[in-house]
């Protein structure tokens, strides 16, 4: 008997597949990784899966944040809708921007509004900026959320490839003139997911000048900005004139081990902040004030980020040294928790067609999970957020990676 299809199937918007929503047999990269992990664990039930694929911290928020949340959650005045408000978090964010990034003088009333995480802000902003036919300049490989929503509003995405030769910074002069005349927004993300690359002041200066000259908005996704291994973190807003063209998105997620708390902020150009606030007001009702206040208390402790960064730096050193022994051209980035390495072409005579192939092989044969990127060359992203109880355990995990790869002859050309 053929079961009758629900009329609901006919009602879906084209942007999510229309009538064919849910029927695609295409399996996306992250789903493939999940399936491969499940299969590998089923094949080796007693094996330890070493997960270098996760894109979030392995530890919980620091005790002072958790304590503050408990106290604030108990206060009746924090119970209601927060809307775009919460002066405590705005003020704390202004001080943090000055202390950590040397960005002074942000107005807490007009130049900063919280977000329910950077992802939420990236999904809200296209509604404020994108008309059908508008072009968004996005770096690839990268975090796709702004581009996905821009397309849903009828916008087009122009890919700016990030290559090793250019230190994973986009070539702004490579954009064709007809694309540039229709372009409205340039989305940047440094330190970068997945390449781990950092921007330089010079690059941000060029981006601001380029935006001004071509009448573009710059959206700087700074989700990893505070997580640097040496030197001072860099904000595009520290560049003269940046506030005329740019907004920056910050997040509690990575710099304070608070991914699940869902809090960040948008700051910079007041007109853009107001437009974000206007769409946000029609999208969500603000993050719980107890979370905002606990995060305000947390932002007064940048040393938390220093401790987290020191841990990633230490793990990065171990992993880089380990991979180099096997011929990987692993180079420690200056920020984020991502190590981005060129994928091998073969392992002990077995040829790989793509980074995805390598990643599948590593999970299946070695129980090591990574994230492959084939958008601009074949690369693997390894995250140092792997689970380890302490420093000795970190060394054990990396030694275990070395043991599992022992005897494999990788070929890179
Ligand atoms: C580049 C980038 N931007 C934004 C986000 C989202 O972060 P949040 O937790 O603040 O929504 C992530 C998360 O992985 C990311 O990698």
Short mmCIF file of C-alpha atoms and ligand atoms in Angstrom, two decimals:
data_model
loop_
_atom_site.label_atom_id
_atom_site.label_comp_id
_atom_site.label_asym_id
_atom_site.label_seq_id
_atom_site.Cartn_x
_atom_site.Cartn_y
_atom_site.Cartn_z
CA UNK A 1 0.00 0.00 0.00
CA UNK A 2 1.37 3.44 -0.92
CA UNK A 3 0.92 5.75 2.04
CA UNK A 4 -0.58 9.11 1.26
CA UNK A 5 1.81 12.00 1.60
CA UNK A 6 0.80 14.76 4.00
CA UNK A 7 -0.16 18.03 2.27
CA UNK A 8 2.33 19.66 4.59
CA UNK A 9 5.08 18.36 2.29
CA UNK A 10 3.75 20.74 -0.38
CA UNK A 11 3.97 23.79 1.83
CA UNK A 12 7.66 24.19 2.56
CA UNK A 13 9.52 27.28 1.39
CA UNK A 14 11.93 26.81 -1.52
CA UNK A 15 14.80 28.04 0.68
CA UNK A 16 14.72 24.80 2.67
CA UNK A 17 14.00 22.57 -0.31
CA UNK A 18 10.31 23.23 -0.99
CA UNK A 19 8.35 20.10 -1.86
CA UNK A 20 11.48 17.99 -1.59
CA UNK A 21 12.31 19.10 1.96
CA UNK A 22 13.68 16.17 3.96
CA UNK A 23 13.92 13.93 0.90
CA UNK A 24 17.46 14.68 -0.15
CA UNK A 25 19.77 11.72 0.18
CA UNK A 26 22.83 13.95 0.24
CA UNK A 27 24.73 13.51 3.49
CA UNK A 28 26.48 16.57 4.82
CA UNK A 29 30.03 16.62 6.09
CA UNK A 30 29.29 16.79 9.79
CA UNK A 31 26.67 14.04 9.52
CA UNK A 32 29.20 11.87 7.69
CA UNK A 33 31.67 12.42 10.52
CA UNK A 34 29.03 11.51 13.11
CA UNK A 35 28.12 8.34 11.24
CA UNK A 36 31.75 7.34 10.80
CA UNK A 37 32.35 7.89 14.53
CA UNK A 38 29.37 5.73 15.43
CA UNK A 39 30.49 2.99 13.05
CA UNK A 40 34.09 3.07 14.31
CA UNK A 41 32.98 2.84 17.93
CA UNK A 42 30.63 -0.03 17.09
CA UNK A 43 33.55 -1.84 15.44
CA UNK A 44 35.84 -1.14 18.43
CA UNK A 45 33.55 -0.97 21.46
CA UNK A 46 36.49 -0.79 23.89
CA UNK A 47 38.47 1.70 21.83
CA UNK A 48 39.08 5.30 22.86
CA UNK A 49 37.93 7.70 20.19
CA UNK A 50 40.29 10.67 20.11
CA UNK A 51 38.07 13.54 19.08
CA UNK A 52 39.99 16.34 17.38
CA UNK A 53 36.85 17.34 15.52
CA UNK A 54 34.91 19.23 18.17
CA UNK A 55 34.54 22.97 17.79
CA UNK A 56 33.91 23.84 21.39
CA UNK A 57 35.75 23.93 24.71
CA UNK A 58 36.18 20.66 26.58
CA UNK A 59 35.67 22.24 30.00
CA UNK A 60 32.85 24.00 31.80
CA UNK A 61 32.72 27.67 32.75
CA UNK A 62 34.91 28.85 35.62
CA UNK A 63 33.45 28.62 39.17
CA UNK A 64 32.98 32.37 39.56
CA UNK A 65 30.65 32.42 36.52
CA UNK A 66 28.64 29.46 37.78
CA UNK A 67 28.35 31.00 41.26
CA UNK A 68 27.25 34.35 39.85
CA UNK A 69 24.61 32.64 37.72
CA UNK A 70 23.19 30.85 40.78
CA UNK A 71 22.96 34.10 42.72
CA UNK A 72 21.46 36.10 39.86
CA UNK A 73 18.97 33.37 38.93
CA UNK A 74 17.53 33.60 42.46
CA UNK A 75 16.74 37.32 42.15
CA UNK A 76 13.14 38.14 41.16
CA UNK A 77 14.16 41.25 39.22
CA UNK A 78 16.01 39.05 36.70
CA UNK A 79 13.03 36.86 35.86
CA UNK A 80 11.40 38.62 32.91
CA UNK A 81 12.02 39.37 29.24
CA UNK A 82 15.38 41.06 28.79
CA UNK A 83 14.61 42.40 25.29
CA UNK A 84 17.63 44.26 23.93
CA UNK A 85 18.58 45.42 27.41
CA UNK A 86 20.64 44.68 30.42
CA UNK A 87 22.85 47.71 31.16
CA UNK A 88 25.25 45.65 33.31
CA UNK A 89 26.37 43.43 30.44
CA UNK A 90 26.66 46.34 27.99
CA UNK A 91 28.82 48.29 30.43
CA UNK A 92 30.97 45.25 31.25
CA UNK A 93 31.43 44.59 27.52
CA UNK A 94 32.55 48.20 26.94
CA UNK A 95 35.19 47.87 29.69
CA UNK A 96 36.30 44.48 28.35
CA UNK A 97 36.75 45.88 24.84
CA UNK A 98 38.97 48.62 26.25
CA UNK A 99 40.97 46.36 28.55
CA UNK A 100 41.50 43.47 26.18
CA UNK A 101 41.54 45.14 22.74
CA UNK A 102 42.43 48.79 23.48
CA UNK A 103 39.13 49.80 21.91
CA UNK A 104 38.15 52.78 24.03
CA UNK A 105 35.02 54.86 24.15
CA UNK A 106 32.29 52.52 22.90
CA UNK A 107 28.98 54.03 23.94
CA UNK A 108 27.11 51.40 25.99
CA UNK A 109 23.72 52.83 25.00
CA UNK A 110 24.18 53.15 21.24
CA UNK A 111 27.17 51.08 20.15
CA UNK A 112 26.60 47.73 21.81
CA UNK A 113 23.73 45.24 22.07
CA UNK A 114 23.93 41.68 23.36
CA UNK A 115 23.32 38.63 21.19
CA UNK A 116 22.19 35.12 22.05
CA UNK A 117 25.61 34.06 20.76
CA UNK A 118 27.42 35.12 17.58
CA UNK A 119 25.52 32.52 15.57
CA UNK A 120 22.25 34.26 16.42
CA UNK A 121 23.71 37.66 15.49
CA UNK A 122 24.99 36.29 12.17
CA UNK A 123 21.53 34.93 11.40
CA UNK A 124 19.79 38.21 12.33
CA UNK A 125 22.04 40.70 10.53
CA UNK A 126 21.21 39.66 6.93
CA UNK A 127 17.60 40.74 7.50
CA UNK A 128 18.91 44.23 8.22
CA UNK A 129 21.18 44.44 5.18
CA UNK A 130 20.32 42.08 2.34
CA UNK A 131 17.90 42.80 -0.49
CA UNK A 132 17.48 40.35 -3.40
CA UNK A 133 20.51 40.58 -5.70
CA UNK A 134 22.86 42.01 -3.07
CA UNK A 135 26.25 40.35 -2.84
CA UNK A 136 27.98 39.21 0.34
CA UNK A 137 31.73 38.65 0.28
CA UNK A 138 32.54 35.64 2.48
CA UNK A 139 35.81 33.87 3.13
CA UNK A 140 36.02 30.16 2.30
CA UNK A 141 36.53 27.82 4.04
CA UNK A 142 34.55 29.39 6.84
CA UNK A 143 31.58 29.61 9.14
CA UNK A 144 28.65 29.85 6.74
CA UNK A 145 25.75 31.23 8.82
CA UNK A 146 25.63 34.82 7.51
CA UNK A 147 25.80 33.57 3.91
CA UNK A 148 23.05 30.99 4.43
CA UNK A 149 20.63 33.63 5.70
CA UNK A 150 21.75 36.15 3.08
CA UNK A 151 20.82 33.61 0.39
CA UNK A 152 17.46 33.07 2.05
CA UNK A 153 16.81 36.80 1.56
CA UNK A 154 17.70 36.53 -2.13
CA UNK A 155 21.31 37.61 -1.75
CA UNK A 156 24.32 36.08 -3.47
CA UNK A 157 27.51 34.91 -1.84
CA UNK A 158 30.88 35.54 -3.48
CA UNK A 159 33.60 33.24 -2.14
CA UNK A 160 36.97 34.69 -1.22
CA UNK A 161 39.32 31.73 -1.00
CA UNK A 162 41.72 31.57 1.92
CA UNK A 163 45.03 30.09 0.85
CA UNK A 164 48.26 29.29 2.61
CA UNK A 165 50.20 31.47 0.14
CA UNK A 166 48.34 34.53 1.42
CA UNK A 167 48.47 33.52 5.10
CA UNK A 168 44.76 32.69 4.85
CA UNK A 169 43.85 36.35 4.39
CA UNK A 170 41.49 37.13 1.48
CA UNK A 171 42.74 38.91 -1.64
CA UNK A 172 40.36 41.86 -1.73
CA UNK A 173 41.74 42.95 -5.10
CA UNK A 174 40.63 39.68 -6.69
CA UNK A 175 36.93 40.58 -6.63
CA UNK A 176 35.54 41.24 -10.13
CA UNK A 177 34.23 44.77 -10.64
CA UNK A 178 30.65 43.71 -11.43
CA UNK A 179 30.53 41.70 -8.20
CA UNK A 180 31.99 44.55 -6.20
CA UNK A 181 29.43 47.06 -7.44
CA UNK A 182 26.64 44.81 -6.15
CA UNK A 183 28.47 43.90 -2.92
CA UNK A 184 27.21 45.28 0.36
CA UNK A 185 28.85 43.24 3.07
CA UNK A 186 32.30 41.78 3.73
CA UNK A 187 32.32 39.09 6.43
CA UNK A 188 35.65 38.46 8.12
CA UNK A 189 36.53 36.05 10.91
CA UNK A 190 39.92 36.23 12.68
CA UNK A 191 41.34 34.27 14.39
CA UNK A 192 39.78 32.12 11.74
CA UNK A 193 37.71 28.98 11.87
CA UNK A 194 38.95 26.64 10.41
CA UNK A 195 42.42 27.87 9.39
CA UNK A 196 43.44 29.23 12.82
CA UNK A 197 44.98 32.23 11.01
CA UNK A 198 45.08 35.65 12.63
CA UNK A 199 44.60 39.01 10.96
CA UNK A 200 47.17 41.77 11.20
CA UNK A 201 46.55 45.44 11.92
CA UNK A 202 47.71 46.14 8.37
CA UNK A 203 45.12 43.77 6.93
CA UNK A 204 42.32 45.29 9.02
CA UNK A 205 43.43 48.78 7.90
CA UNK A 206 43.28 47.68 4.27
CA UNK A 207 39.85 46.09 4.84
CA UNK A 208 38.48 49.28 6.40
CA UNK A 209 39.88 51.42 3.58
CA UNK A 210 38.53 48.96 0.99
CA UNK A 211 35.09 48.99 2.63
CA UNK A 212 34.98 52.79 2.70
CA UNK A 213 36.08 53.07 -0.92
CA UNK A 214 33.53 50.51 -2.11
CA UNK A 215 30.74 51.46 0.28
CA UNK A 216 30.67 48.13 2.10
CA UNK A 217 29.80 47.09 5.62
CA UNK A 218 32.39 44.95 7.39
CA UNK A 219 31.15 42.33 9.80
CA UNK A 220 34.02 41.08 11.89
CA UNK A 221 33.15 37.78 13.52
CA UNK A 222 35.51 37.86 16.48
CA UNK A 223 34.32 34.67 18.21
CA UNK A 224 37.96 33.62 18.85
CA UNK A 225 39.51 37.10 19.06
CA UNK A 226 40.48 37.02 22.73
CA UNK A 227 42.02 33.54 22.48
CA UNK A 228 45.59 34.31 21.46
CA UNK A 229 48.82 32.56 22.39
CA UNK A 230 51.06 35.61 22.54
CA UNK A 231 50.76 39.34 22.03
CA UNK A 232 47.61 41.38 22.42
CA UNK A 233 44.29 40.33 20.90
CA UNK A 234 43.24 42.35 17.88
CA UNK A 235 39.91 44.00 17.14
CA UNK A 236 39.09 45.61 13.82
CA UNK A 237 37.62 48.46 15.86
CA UNK A 238 41.13 49.40 16.99
CA UNK A 239 41.85 50.56 13.43
CA UNK A 240 41.21 54.29 12.85
CA UNK A 241 37.97 54.84 10.98
CA UNK A 242 36.70 51.29 11.52
CA UNK A 243 33.65 52.45 13.42
CA UNK A 244 32.53 54.23 10.27
CA UNK A 245 32.14 50.92 8.41
CA UNK A 246 32.28 47.97 10.80
CA UNK A 247 30.61 46.04 13.53
CA UNK A 248 32.27 43.30 15.48
CA UNK A 249 30.68 40.20 16.97
CA UNK A 250 32.07 38.94 20.26
CA UNK A 251 31.09 35.86 22.20
CA UNK A 252 31.41 34.36 25.67
CA UNK A 253 31.50 30.88 24.11
CA UNK A 254 35.15 30.20 23.40
CA UNK A 255 37.00 32.83 25.43
CA UNK A 256 35.25 31.84 28.67
CA UNK A 257 34.19 28.18 28.11
CA UNK A 258 30.54 29.28 27.95
CA UNK A 259 29.20 27.84 24.70
CA UNK A 260 25.93 26.64 26.19
CA UNK A 261 25.21 29.90 27.99
CA UNK A 262 24.39 31.63 24.69
CA UNK A 263 25.67 35.14 25.13
CA UNK A 264 27.70 37.52 23.04
CA UNK A 265 27.46 41.08 21.80
CA UNK A 266 27.49 43.18 18.66
CA UNK A 267 29.43 46.44 18.85
CA UNK A 268 30.76 49.24 16.67
CA UNK A 269 28.99 51.43 14.12
CA UNK A 270 25.91 52.84 15.91
CA UNK A 271 23.64 52.77 12.83
CA UNK A 272 24.45 49.12 12.22
CA UNK A 273 24.02 48.31 15.92
CA UNK A 274 20.61 50.04 15.85
CA UNK A 275 19.58 48.05 12.74
CA UNK A 276 20.70 44.81 14.39
CA UNK A 277 18.73 45.81 17.50
CA UNK A 278 15.63 46.52 15.45
CA UNK A 279 15.61 43.07 13.80
CA UNK A 280 16.67 41.36 17.04
CA UNK A 281 13.74 42.99 18.82
CA UNK A 282 11.47 41.24 16.33
CA UNK A 283 13.34 37.93 16.62
CA UNK A 284 14.06 37.13 20.25
CA UNK A 285 13.26 38.60 23.65
CA UNK A 286 16.80 38.78 24.91
CA UNK A 287 18.99 36.44 26.92
CA UNK A 288 18.05 35.69 30.56
CA UNK A 289 19.24 38.63 32.69
CA UNK A 290 20.83 36.26 35.21
CA UNK A 291 23.06 34.96 32.39
CA UNK A 292 23.80 38.50 31.26
CA UNK A 293 24.78 39.56 34.78
CA UNK A 294 26.88 36.44 35.41
CA UNK A 295 28.64 37.10 32.11
CA UNK A 296 29.13 40.76 33.08
CA UNK A 297 30.91 39.53 36.22
CA UNK A 298 32.95 37.10 34.10
CA UNK A 299 34.10 39.79 31.65
CA UNK A 300 35.84 41.51 34.57
CA UNK A 301 38.24 38.55 34.61
CA UNK A 302 40.22 38.41 31.37
CA UNK A 303 42.71 36.17 33.19
CA UNK A 304 40.18 33.36 32.65
CA UNK A 305 40.79 33.65 28.91
CA UNK A 306 44.56 33.72 29.51
CA UNK A 307 44.33 30.41 31.37
CA UNK A 308 42.21 28.83 28.65
CA UNK A 309 44.56 30.11 25.94
CA UNK A 310 47.60 28.79 27.85
CA UNK A 311 46.02 25.33 27.89
CA UNK A 312 45.33 25.38 24.14
CA UNK A 313 48.83 26.71 23.47
CA UNK A 314 50.37 23.85 25.46
CA UNK A 315 48.25 21.25 23.65
CA UNK A 316 49.00 22.87 20.31
CA UNK A 317 52.77 22.50 20.95
CA UNK A 318 52.30 18.78 21.66
CA UNK A 319 50.10 18.16 18.63
CA UNK A 320 52.28 20.16 16.23
CA UNK A 321 55.39 18.24 17.34
CA UNK A 322 53.55 14.93 16.98
CA UNK A 323 52.23 15.65 13.47
CA UNK A 324 55.56 16.96 12.22
CA UNK A 325 57.11 13.57 13.04
CA UNK A 326 54.82 12.11 10.39
CA UNK A 327 55.64 14.71 7.75
CA UNK A 328 52.66 17.02 8.26
CA UNK A 329 53.57 20.67 7.72
CA UNK A 330 51.93 21.58 11.02
CA UNK A 331 52.47 25.14 12.17
CA UNK A 332 51.14 26.51 15.41
CA UNK A 333 48.63 29.29 14.87
CA UNK A 334 48.60 32.37 17.08
CA UNK A 335 45.03 31.97 18.21
CA UNK A 336 41.80 29.94 18.29
CA UNK A 337 41.99 26.23 19.06
CA UNK A 338 42.29 25.04 15.48
CA UNK A 339 45.32 23.49 13.86
CA UNK A 340 44.90 23.43 10.08
CA UNK A 341 47.15 21.07 8.13
CA UNK A 342 47.43 20.10 4.50
CA UNK A 343 45.86 16.66 4.04
CA UNK A 344 48.15 13.85 2.89
CA UNK A 345 47.68 12.44 -0.61
CA UNK A 346 48.29 8.88 0.57
CA UNK A 347 49.02 6.78 3.65
CA UNK A 348 51.22 3.70 3.31
CA UNK A 349 50.35 3.41 -0.36
CA UNK A 350 46.62 4.03 0.04
CA UNK A 351 45.66 7.05 -2.09
CA UNK A 352 43.20 9.70 -0.94
CA UNK A 353 41.04 11.75 -3.29
CA UNK A 354 40.20 14.46 -0.80
CA UNK A 355 40.59 15.65 2.78
CA UNK A 356 37.24 14.01 3.45
CA UNK A 357 38.74 10.68 2.39
CA UNK A 358 41.63 11.16 4.81
CA UNK A 359 39.29 12.13 7.62
CA UNK A 360 37.13 9.02 7.06
CA UNK A 361 40.26 6.85 7.03
CA UNK A 362 41.51 8.40 10.29
CA UNK A 363 38.22 7.70 12.04
CA UNK A 364 37.72 4.23 10.64
CA UNK A 365 41.29 2.95 10.90
CA UNK A 366 42.72 4.96 13.78
CA UNK A 367 39.69 6.12 15.77
CA UNK A 368 40.87 9.71 15.42
CA UNK A 369 38.22 12.25 14.48
CA UNK A 370 39.09 15.39 12.48
CA UNK A 371 37.15 17.80 10.26
CA UNK A 372 38.05 17.82 6.54
CA UNK A 373 37.95 20.95 4.35
CA UNK A 374 38.10 20.65 0.59
CA UNK A 375 36.92 24.16 -0.36
CA UNK A 376 40.31 25.75 -1.06
CA UNK A 377 42.79 22.90 -1.18
CA UNK A 378 42.55 19.71 0.89
CA UNK A 379 43.07 20.34 4.60
CA UNK A 380 42.27 18.82 7.96
CA UNK A 381 41.15 20.84 10.95
CA UNK A 382 42.31 19.43 14.27
CA UNK A 383 40.96 21.01 17.40
CA UNK A 384 42.94 20.98 20.66
CA UNK A 385 39.69 20.85 22.61
CA UNK A 386 40.06 17.07 22.88
CA UNK A 387 39.04 15.61 26.21
CA UNK A 388 41.91 15.29 28.70
CA UNK A 389 41.66 15.44 32.48
CA UNK A 390 44.96 17.22 33.16
CA UNK A 391 48.36 17.96 31.65
CA UNK A 392 49.60 14.39 32.08
CA UNK A 393 46.47 13.16 30.33
CA UNK A 394 47.02 15.68 27.49
CA UNK A 395 50.47 14.19 26.96
CA UNK A 396 49.00 10.70 27.10
CA UNK A 397 46.38 11.53 24.46
CA UNK A 398 48.95 13.00 22.07
CA UNK A 399 51.31 10.07 22.69
CA UNK A 400 48.38 7.79 21.87
CA UNK A 401 47.90 9.64 18.55
CA UNK A 402 51.60 9.08 17.86
CA UNK A 403 51.31 5.36 18.71
CA UNK A 404 48.30 4.93 16.44
CA UNK A 405 50.04 6.62 13.52
CA UNK A 406 53.31 4.75 14.10
CA UNK A 407 54.40 2.89 10.99
CA UNK A 408 52.10 4.83 8.65
CA UNK A 409 53.99 6.47 5.79
CA UNK A 410 52.15 9.62 4.75
CA UNK A 411 52.73 11.11 1.29
CA UNK A 412 52.05 14.78 0.66
CA UNK A 413 52.80 15.26 -3.02
C1 LIG B 1 33.65 31.49 13.32
C2 LIG B 1 32.54 31.28 14.28
N1 LIG B 1 31.63 32.23 14.45
C3 LIG B 1 30.61 32.07 15.29
C4 LIG B 1 30.45 30.92 16.01
C5 LIG B 1 29.26 30.79 16.91
O1 LIG B 1 29.61 31.08 18.23
P1 LIG B 1 28.54 31.36 19.32
O2 LIG B 1 28.65 30.26 20.32
O3 LIG B 1 28.91 32.70 19.90
O4 LIG B 1 27.19 31.41 18.68
C6 LIG B 1 31.36 29.88 15.88
C7 LIG B 1 31.18 28.62 16.60
O5 LIG B 1 31.78 27.62 16.37
C8 LIG B 1 32.44 30.07 14.97
O6 LIG B 1 33.36 29.11 14.80
#
